[in-house]
Short mmCIF file of C-alpha atoms and ligand atoms in Angstrom, two decimals:
data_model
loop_
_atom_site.label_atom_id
_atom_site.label_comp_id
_atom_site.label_asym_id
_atom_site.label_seq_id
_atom_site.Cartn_x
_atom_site.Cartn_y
_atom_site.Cartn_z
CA UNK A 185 73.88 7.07 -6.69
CA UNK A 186 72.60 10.88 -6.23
CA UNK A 187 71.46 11.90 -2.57
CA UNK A 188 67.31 12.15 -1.67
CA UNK A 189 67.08 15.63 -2.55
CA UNK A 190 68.59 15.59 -6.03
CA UNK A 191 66.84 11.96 -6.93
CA UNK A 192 63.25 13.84 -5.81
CA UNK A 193 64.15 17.06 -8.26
CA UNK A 194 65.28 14.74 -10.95
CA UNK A 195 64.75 11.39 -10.90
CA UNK A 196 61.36 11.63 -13.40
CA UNK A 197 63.01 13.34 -16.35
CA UNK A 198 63.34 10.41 -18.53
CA UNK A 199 59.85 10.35 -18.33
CA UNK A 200 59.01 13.70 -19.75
CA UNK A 201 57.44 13.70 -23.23
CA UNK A 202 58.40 17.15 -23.53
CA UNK A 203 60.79 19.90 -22.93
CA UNK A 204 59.15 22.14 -20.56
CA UNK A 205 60.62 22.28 -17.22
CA UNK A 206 58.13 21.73 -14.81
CA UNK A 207 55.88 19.12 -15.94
CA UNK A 208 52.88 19.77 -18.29
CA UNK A 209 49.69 17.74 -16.62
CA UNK A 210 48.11 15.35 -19.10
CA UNK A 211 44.64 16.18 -18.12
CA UNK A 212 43.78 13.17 -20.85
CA UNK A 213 41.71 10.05 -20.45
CA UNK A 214 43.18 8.35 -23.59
CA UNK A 215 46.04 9.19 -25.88
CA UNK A 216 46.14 8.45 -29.54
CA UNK A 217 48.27 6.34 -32.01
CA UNK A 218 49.53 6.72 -35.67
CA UNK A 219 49.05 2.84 -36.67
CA UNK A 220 47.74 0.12 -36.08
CA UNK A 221 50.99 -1.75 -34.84
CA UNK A 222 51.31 0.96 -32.11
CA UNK A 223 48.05 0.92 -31.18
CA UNK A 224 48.07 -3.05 -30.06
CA UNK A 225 51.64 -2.26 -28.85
CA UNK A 226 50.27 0.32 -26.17
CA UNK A 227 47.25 -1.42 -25.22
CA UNK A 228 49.29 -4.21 -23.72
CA UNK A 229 52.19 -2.56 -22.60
CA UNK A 230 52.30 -2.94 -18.67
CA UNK A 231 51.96 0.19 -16.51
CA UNK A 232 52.32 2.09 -19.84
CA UNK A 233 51.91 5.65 -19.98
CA UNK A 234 50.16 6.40 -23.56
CA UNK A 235 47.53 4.55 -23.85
CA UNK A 236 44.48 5.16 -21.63
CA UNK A 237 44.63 6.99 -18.27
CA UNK A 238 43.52 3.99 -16.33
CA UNK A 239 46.07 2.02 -17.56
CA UNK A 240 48.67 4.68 -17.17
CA UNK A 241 49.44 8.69 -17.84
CA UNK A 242 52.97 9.95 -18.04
CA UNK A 243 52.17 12.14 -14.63
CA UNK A 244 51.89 8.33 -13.01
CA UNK A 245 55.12 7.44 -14.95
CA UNK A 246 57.03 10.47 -13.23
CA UNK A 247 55.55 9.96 -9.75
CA UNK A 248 56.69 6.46 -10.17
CA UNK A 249 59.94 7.18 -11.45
CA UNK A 250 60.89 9.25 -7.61
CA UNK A 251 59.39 6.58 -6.12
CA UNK A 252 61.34 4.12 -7.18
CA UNK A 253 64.57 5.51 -6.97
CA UNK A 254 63.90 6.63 -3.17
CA UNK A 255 62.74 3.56 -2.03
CA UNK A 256 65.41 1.90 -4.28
CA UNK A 257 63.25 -0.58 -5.90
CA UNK A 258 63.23 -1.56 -9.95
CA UNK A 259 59.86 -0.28 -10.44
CA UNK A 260 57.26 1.46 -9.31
CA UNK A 261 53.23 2.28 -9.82
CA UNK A 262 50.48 5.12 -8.86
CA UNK A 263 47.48 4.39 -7.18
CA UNK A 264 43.94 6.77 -6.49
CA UNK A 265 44.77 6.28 -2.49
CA UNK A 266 46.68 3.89 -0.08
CA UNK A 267 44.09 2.37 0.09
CA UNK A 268 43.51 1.63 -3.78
CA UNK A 269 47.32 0.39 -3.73
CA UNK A 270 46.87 -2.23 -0.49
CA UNK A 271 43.34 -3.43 -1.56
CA UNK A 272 44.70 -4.06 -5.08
CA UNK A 273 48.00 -5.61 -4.47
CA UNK A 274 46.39 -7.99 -2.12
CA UNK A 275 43.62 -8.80 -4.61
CA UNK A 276 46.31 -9.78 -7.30
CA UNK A 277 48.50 -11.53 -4.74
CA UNK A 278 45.83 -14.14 -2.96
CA UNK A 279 43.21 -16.23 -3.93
CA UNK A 280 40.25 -18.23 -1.91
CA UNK A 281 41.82 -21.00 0.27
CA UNK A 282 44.95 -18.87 1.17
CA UNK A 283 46.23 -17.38 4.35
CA UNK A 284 47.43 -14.39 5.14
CA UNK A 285 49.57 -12.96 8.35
CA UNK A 286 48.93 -8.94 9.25
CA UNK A 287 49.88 -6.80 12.67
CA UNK A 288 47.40 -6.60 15.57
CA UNK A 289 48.21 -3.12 15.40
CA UNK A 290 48.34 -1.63 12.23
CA UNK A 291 46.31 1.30 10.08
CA UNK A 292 41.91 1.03 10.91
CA UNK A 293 41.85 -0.01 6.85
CA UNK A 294 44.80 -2.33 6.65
CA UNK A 295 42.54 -4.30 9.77
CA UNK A 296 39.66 -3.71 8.01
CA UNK A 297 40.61 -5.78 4.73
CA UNK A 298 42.79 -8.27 7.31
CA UNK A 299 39.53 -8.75 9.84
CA UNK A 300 36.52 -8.14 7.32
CA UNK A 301 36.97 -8.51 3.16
CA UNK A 302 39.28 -11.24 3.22
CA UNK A 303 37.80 -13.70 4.84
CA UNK A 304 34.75 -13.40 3.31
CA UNK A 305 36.37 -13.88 -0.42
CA UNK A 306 37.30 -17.07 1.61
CA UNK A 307 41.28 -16.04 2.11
CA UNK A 308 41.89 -16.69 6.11
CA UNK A 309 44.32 -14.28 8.38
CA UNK A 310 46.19 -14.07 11.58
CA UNK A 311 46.68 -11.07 13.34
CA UNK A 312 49.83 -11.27 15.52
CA UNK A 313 51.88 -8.92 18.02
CA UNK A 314 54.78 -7.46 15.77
CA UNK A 315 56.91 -6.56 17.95
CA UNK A 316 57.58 -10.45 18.72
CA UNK A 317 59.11 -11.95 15.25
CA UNK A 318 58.43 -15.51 16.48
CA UNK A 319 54.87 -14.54 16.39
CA UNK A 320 55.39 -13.96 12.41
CA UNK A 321 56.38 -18.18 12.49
CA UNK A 322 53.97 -19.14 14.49
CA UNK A 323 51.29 -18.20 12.77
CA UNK A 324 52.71 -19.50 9.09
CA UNK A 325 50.28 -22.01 7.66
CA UNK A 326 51.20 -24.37 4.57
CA UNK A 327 48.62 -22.11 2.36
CA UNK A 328 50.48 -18.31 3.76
CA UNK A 329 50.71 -16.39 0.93
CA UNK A 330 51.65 -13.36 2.34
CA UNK A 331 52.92 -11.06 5.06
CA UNK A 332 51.81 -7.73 5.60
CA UNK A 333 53.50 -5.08 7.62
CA UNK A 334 53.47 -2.04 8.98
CA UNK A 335 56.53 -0.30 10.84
CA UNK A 336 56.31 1.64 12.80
CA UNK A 337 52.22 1.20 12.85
CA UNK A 338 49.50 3.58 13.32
CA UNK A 339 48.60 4.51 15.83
CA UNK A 340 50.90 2.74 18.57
CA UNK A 341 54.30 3.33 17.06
CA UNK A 342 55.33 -0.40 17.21
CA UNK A 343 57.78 -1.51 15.47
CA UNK A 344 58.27 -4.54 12.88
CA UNK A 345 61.45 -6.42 12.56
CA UNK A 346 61.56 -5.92 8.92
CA UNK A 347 64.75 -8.32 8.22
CA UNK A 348 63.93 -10.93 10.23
CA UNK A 349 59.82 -11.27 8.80
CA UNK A 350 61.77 -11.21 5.36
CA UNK A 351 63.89 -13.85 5.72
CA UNK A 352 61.26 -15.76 7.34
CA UNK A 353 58.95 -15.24 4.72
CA UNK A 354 61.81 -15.96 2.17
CA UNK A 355 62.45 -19.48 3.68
CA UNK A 356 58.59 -20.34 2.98
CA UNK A 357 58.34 -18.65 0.04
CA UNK A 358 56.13 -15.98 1.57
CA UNK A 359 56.27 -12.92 0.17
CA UNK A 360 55.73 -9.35 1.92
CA UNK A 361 54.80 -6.64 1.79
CA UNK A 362 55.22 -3.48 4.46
CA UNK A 363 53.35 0.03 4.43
CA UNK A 364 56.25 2.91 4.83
CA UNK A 365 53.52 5.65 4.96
CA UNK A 366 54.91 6.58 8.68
CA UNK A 367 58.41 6.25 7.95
CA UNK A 368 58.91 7.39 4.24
CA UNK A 369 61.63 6.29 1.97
CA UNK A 370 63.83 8.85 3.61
CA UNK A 371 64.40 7.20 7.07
CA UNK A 372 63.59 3.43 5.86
CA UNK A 373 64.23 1.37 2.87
CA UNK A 374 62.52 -1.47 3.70
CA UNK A 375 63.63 -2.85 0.23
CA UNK A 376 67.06 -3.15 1.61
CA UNK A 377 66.37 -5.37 4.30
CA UNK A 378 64.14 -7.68 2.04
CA UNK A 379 60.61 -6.96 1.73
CA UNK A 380 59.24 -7.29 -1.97
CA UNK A 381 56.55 -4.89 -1.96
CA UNK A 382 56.54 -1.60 -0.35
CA UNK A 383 53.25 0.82 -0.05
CA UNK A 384 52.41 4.29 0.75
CA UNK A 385 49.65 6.19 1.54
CA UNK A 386 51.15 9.21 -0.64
CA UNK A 387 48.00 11.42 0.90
CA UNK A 388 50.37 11.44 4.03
CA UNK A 389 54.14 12.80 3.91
CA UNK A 390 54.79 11.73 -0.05
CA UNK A 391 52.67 14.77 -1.02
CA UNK A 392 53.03 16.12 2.14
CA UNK A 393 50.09 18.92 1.66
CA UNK A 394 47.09 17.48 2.69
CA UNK A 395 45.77 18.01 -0.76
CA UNK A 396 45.66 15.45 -1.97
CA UNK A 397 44.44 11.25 -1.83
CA UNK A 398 46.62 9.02 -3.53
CA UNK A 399 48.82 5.99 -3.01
CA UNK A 400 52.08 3.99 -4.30
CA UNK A 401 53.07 0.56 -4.67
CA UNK A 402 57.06 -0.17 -5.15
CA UNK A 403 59.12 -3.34 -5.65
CA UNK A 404 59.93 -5.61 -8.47
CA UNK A 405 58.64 -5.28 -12.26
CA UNK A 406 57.30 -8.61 -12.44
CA UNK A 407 54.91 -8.12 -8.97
CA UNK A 408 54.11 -4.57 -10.28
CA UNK A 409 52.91 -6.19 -13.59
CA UNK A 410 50.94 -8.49 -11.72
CA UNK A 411 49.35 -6.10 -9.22
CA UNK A 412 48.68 -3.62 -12.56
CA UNK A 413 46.55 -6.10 -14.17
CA UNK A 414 44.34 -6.44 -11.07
CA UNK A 415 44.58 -2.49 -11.24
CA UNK A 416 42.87 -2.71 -14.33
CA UNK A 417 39.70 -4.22 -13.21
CA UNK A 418 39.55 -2.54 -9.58
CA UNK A 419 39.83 1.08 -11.42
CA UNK A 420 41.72 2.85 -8.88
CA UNK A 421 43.39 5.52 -10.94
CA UNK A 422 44.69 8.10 -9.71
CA UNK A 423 43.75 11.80 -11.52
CA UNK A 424 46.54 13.07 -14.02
CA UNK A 425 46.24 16.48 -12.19
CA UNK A 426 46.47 14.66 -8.33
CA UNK A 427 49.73 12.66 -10.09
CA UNK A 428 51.24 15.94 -10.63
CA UNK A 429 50.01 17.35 -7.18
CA UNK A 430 51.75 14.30 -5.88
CA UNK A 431 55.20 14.90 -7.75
CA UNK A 432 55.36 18.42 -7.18
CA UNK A 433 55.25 17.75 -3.08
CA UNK A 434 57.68 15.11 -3.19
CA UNK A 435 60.34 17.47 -4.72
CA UNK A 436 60.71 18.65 -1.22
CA UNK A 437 60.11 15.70 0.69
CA UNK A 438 63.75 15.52 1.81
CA UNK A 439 63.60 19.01 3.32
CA UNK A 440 59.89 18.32 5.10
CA UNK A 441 61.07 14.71 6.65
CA UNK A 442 63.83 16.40 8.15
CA UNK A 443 61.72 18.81 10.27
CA UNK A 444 59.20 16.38 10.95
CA UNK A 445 61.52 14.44 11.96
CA UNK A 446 63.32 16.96 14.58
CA UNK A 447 59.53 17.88 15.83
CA UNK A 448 58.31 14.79 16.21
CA UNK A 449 61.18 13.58 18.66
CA UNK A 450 61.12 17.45 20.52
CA UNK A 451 57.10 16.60 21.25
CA UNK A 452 58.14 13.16 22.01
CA UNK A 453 60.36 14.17 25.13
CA UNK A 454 58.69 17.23 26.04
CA UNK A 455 55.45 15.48 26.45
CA UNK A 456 57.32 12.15 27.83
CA UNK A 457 57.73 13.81 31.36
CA UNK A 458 54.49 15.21 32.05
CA UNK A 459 52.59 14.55 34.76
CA UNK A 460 49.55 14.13 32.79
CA UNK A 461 50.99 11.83 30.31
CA UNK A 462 51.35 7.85 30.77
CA UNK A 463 53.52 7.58 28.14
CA UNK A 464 54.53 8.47 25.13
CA UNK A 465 54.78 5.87 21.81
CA UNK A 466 57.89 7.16 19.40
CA UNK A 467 60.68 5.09 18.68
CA UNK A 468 63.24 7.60 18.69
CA UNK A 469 62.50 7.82 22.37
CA UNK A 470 65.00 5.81 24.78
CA UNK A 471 62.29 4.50 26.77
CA UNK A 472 60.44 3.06 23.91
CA UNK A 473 60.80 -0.66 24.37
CA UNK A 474 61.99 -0.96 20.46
CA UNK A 475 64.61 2.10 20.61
CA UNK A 476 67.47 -0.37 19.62
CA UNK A 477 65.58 -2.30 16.59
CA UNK A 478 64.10 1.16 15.33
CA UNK A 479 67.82 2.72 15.17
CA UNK A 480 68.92 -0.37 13.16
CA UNK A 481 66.55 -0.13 10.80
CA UNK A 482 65.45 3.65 10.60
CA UNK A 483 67.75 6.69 10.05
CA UNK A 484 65.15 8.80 11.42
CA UNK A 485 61.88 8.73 13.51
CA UNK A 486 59.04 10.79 12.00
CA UNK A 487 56.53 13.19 13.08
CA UNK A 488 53.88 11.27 14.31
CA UNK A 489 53.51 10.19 18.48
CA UNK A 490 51.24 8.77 20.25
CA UNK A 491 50.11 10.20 23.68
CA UNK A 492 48.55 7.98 25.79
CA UNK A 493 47.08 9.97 29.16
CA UNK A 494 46.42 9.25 32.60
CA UNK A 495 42.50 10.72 32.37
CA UNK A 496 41.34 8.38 29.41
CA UNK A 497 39.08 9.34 26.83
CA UNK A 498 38.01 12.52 28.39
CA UNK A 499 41.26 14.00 28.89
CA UNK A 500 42.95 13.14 25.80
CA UNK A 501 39.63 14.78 24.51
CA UNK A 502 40.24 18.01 26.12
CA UNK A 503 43.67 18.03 25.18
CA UNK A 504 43.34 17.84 21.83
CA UNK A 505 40.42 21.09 22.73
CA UNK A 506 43.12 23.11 24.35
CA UNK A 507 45.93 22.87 21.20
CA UNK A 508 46.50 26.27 19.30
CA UNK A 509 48.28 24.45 15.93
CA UNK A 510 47.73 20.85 15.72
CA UNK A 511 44.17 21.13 14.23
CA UNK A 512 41.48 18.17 14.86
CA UNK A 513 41.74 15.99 11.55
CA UNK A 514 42.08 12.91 10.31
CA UNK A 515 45.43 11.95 8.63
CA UNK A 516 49.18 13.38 8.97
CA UNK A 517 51.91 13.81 6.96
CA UNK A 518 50.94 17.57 5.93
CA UNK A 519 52.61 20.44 6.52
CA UNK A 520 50.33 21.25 8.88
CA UNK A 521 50.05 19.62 12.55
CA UNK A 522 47.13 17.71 13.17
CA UNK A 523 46.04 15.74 15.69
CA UNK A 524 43.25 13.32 16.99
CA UNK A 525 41.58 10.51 18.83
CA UNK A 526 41.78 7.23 16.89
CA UNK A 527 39.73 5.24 18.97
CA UNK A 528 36.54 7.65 17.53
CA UNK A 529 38.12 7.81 14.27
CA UNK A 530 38.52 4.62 13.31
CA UNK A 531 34.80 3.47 13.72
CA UNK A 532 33.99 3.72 9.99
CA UNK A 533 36.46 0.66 9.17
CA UNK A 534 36.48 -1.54 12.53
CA UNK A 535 33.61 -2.46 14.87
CA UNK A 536 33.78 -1.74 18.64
CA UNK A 537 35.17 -4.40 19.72
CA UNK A 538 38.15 -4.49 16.63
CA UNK A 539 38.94 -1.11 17.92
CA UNK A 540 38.85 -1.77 21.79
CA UNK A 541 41.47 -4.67 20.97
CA UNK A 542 43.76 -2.15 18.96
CA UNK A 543 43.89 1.12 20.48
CA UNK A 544 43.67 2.54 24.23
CA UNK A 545 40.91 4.74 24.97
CA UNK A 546 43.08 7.55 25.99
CA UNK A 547 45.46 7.72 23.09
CA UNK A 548 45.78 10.89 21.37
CA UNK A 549 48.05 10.58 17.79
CA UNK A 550 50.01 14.01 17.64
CA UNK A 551 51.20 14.52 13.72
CA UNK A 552 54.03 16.90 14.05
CA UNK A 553 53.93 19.64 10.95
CA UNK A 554 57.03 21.53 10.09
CA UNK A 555 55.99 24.59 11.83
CA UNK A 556 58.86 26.10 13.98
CA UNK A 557 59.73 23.12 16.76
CA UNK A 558 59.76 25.99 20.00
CA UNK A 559 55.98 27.12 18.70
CA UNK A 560 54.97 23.15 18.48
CA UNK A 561 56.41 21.92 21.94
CA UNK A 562 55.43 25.01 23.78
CA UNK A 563 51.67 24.60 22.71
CA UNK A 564 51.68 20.85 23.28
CA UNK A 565 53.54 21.70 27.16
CA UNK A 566 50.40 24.58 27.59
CA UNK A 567 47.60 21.98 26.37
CA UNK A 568 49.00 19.25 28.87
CA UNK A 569 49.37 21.85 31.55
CA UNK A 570 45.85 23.01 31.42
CA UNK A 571 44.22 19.39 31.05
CA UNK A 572 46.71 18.17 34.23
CA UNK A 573 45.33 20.99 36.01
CA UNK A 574 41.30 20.94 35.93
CA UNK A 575 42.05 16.80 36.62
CA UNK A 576 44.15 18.02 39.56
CA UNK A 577 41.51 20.58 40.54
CA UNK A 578 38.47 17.92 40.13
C1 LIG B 1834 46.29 6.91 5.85
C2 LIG B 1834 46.97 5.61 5.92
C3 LIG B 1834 46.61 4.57 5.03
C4 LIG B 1834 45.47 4.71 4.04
O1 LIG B 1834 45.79 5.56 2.99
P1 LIG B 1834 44.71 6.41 2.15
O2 LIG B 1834 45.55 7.22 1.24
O3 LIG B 1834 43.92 7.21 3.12
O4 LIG B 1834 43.87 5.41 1.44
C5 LIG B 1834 47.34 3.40 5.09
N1 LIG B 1834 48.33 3.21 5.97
C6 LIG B 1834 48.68 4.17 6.85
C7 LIG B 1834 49.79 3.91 7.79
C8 LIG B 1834 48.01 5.39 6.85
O5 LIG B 1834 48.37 6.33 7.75
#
């Protein structure tokens, strides 16, 4: 098998309809046929690529190609957002009168759809602690359909025994199905320790540019087929020029993860000691009550922390005031730092009371960019400094 970095330069080319060397974009809503015979052989095809953009484009096809071969999974499909690709897979997957298991701490939209759609299409969830697998068993039900996962989760940084929910799931004939936006394909293949489906939100590293919405669904033909169909009716195609937005930033994904991944643990212990700090959520911390199960199953840690300070709200606010380079956004996974307060982000998908039970008030999440590490850790130190001293000074 190639390494990450040639797979994401190569890895699409049997997918390109012509010669030219960087991609063309197939800025096309429908593509044509020269008989009949064709014609009813493309319209059926599953996640084809010449038929009608919303049933597929070759610019999806590429993207999908990488995909799969990173995450090292037989197939692969393209999706207008994360979203698009969770909401849809879950759609195909359950029906009224099943259950479904998710993480008490997981992604604002993920709860959303656990806490909110579901059960009112009549499909009933638990929402358990993660980082306690024989919470995963307790909460199985004769009608569980499905497991969904998140490691490590947004915001907290918890992490998900990804073998161990697999083979539980496996014995009940469960199947799962775990969001690798935070970790990537490049420092966890959650394929390989026997989850069926795996998700993205490719707005976040995938793309890595902050330029662009779009999400991707990998794992096994047959589930892919199934969640396609369902793809069908829910629309969520994703734009032939996004697609090739999407594959151009994931040529250097290998070469972006790697920075992340050396800023996000630099912030991590910089920030870890500081007086105004209560603690700092990243698993490739030693003090991070996972440490062990995150180096078993990752083979690196990310950008993204979570700060949690001593002054609450008001002084994780003024922190995020005082930073020079992490700019005040939603997302991560960009280039770019950016950082913010998810308890006042989140209320557009959870109610108060969701959030209060999912995030601490004075939790800032820091997404390391791949600017230079000294310039990162050195702002974040100056920030923390400032805020420790007007609470000192109060
Ligand atoms: C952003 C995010 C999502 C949602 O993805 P969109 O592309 O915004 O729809 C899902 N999971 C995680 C972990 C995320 O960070």
């Amino acid at each position: 098998m190639p390494g990450n970095s040639t797979i994401t330069v190569h890895a699409d080319r049997e997918v390109h309809p012509s010669r030219a060397v960087a991609p063309p974009i197939y800025q096309t809503a429908t593509f044509w046929a020269e008989d009949g015979e064709t014609f009813a052989q493309v319209a059926v095809d599953p996640r084809g690529k010449d038929f009608y953009t919303r049933f597929g484009n070759p610019n999806h096809a590429q993207v999908a190609a990488v995909v799969a071969e990173l995450e090292g999974t037989e197939a692969a499909m393209v999706t207008a957002s994360g979203m698009a690709a969770l909401t849809t897979a879950v759609l195909a997957l359950v029906s009224a009168g099943d259950h479904v298991i998710g993480q008490k701490s997981t992604y604002g939209g993920t709860g959303s759809l656990l806490l909110n759609l579901l059960p009112r299409l009549g499909v009933s969830t638990t929402l358990v602690d993660q980082t306690d697998p024989e919470a995963f068993a307790q909460a199985l039900t004769p009608q569980t359909r499905l497991i969904l996962v998140e490691s490590p989760s947004n915001p907290l940084l918890q992490i998900t025994d990804l073998r161990a929910v697999a083979e539980l799931a496996r014995a009940h004939d469960v199947l799962t199905m775990a969001d690798n936006t935070f970790a990537t394909p490049l420092n966890q293949r959650p394929a390989d320790l026997g989850i069926d489906l795996v998700w993205h939100s490719a707005t976040k590293y995938l793309n890595g540019h902050s330029d662009v919405s779009a999400g991707v669904l990998a794992g096994p033909a047959e589930l892919l087929n199934r969640i396609w169909d369902v793809g069908l009716l829910t629309g969520a195609t994703l734009g032939p020029i996004d697609a090739w937005l999407l594959l151009r930033g994931m040529r250097t994904l290998p070469l972006r993860v790697a920075r992340h991944n050396a800023n996000g643990q630099a912030l991590a212990e910089a920030l870890n000691e500081h007086p105004a700090v209560a603690k700092v959520h990243y698993p490739g911390l030693a003090t991070h009550p996972q440490h062990k199960l995150a180096s078993r199953q990752m083979s690196g840690f990310g950008g993204v922390l979570g700060i949690e300070f001593t002054g609450g709200f008001e002084m994780a606010d003024a922190f995020l005031g005082r930073l020079r380079y992490p700019r005040r956004a939603a997302s991560l996974g960009g280039v770019e730092s950016l950082a913010v307060h998810p308890a006042s982000m989140w209320r557009g998908m959870l109610n108060e009371e969701q959030i209060a039970e999912s995030v601490p008030l004075g939790l800032v999440r820091l997404a390391a960019g791949t600017e230079d590490t000294a310039d990162l850790v050195a702002d974040a130190l100056a920030a923390a400094d400032a805020v420790h001293a007007t609470a000192a000074s109060a």
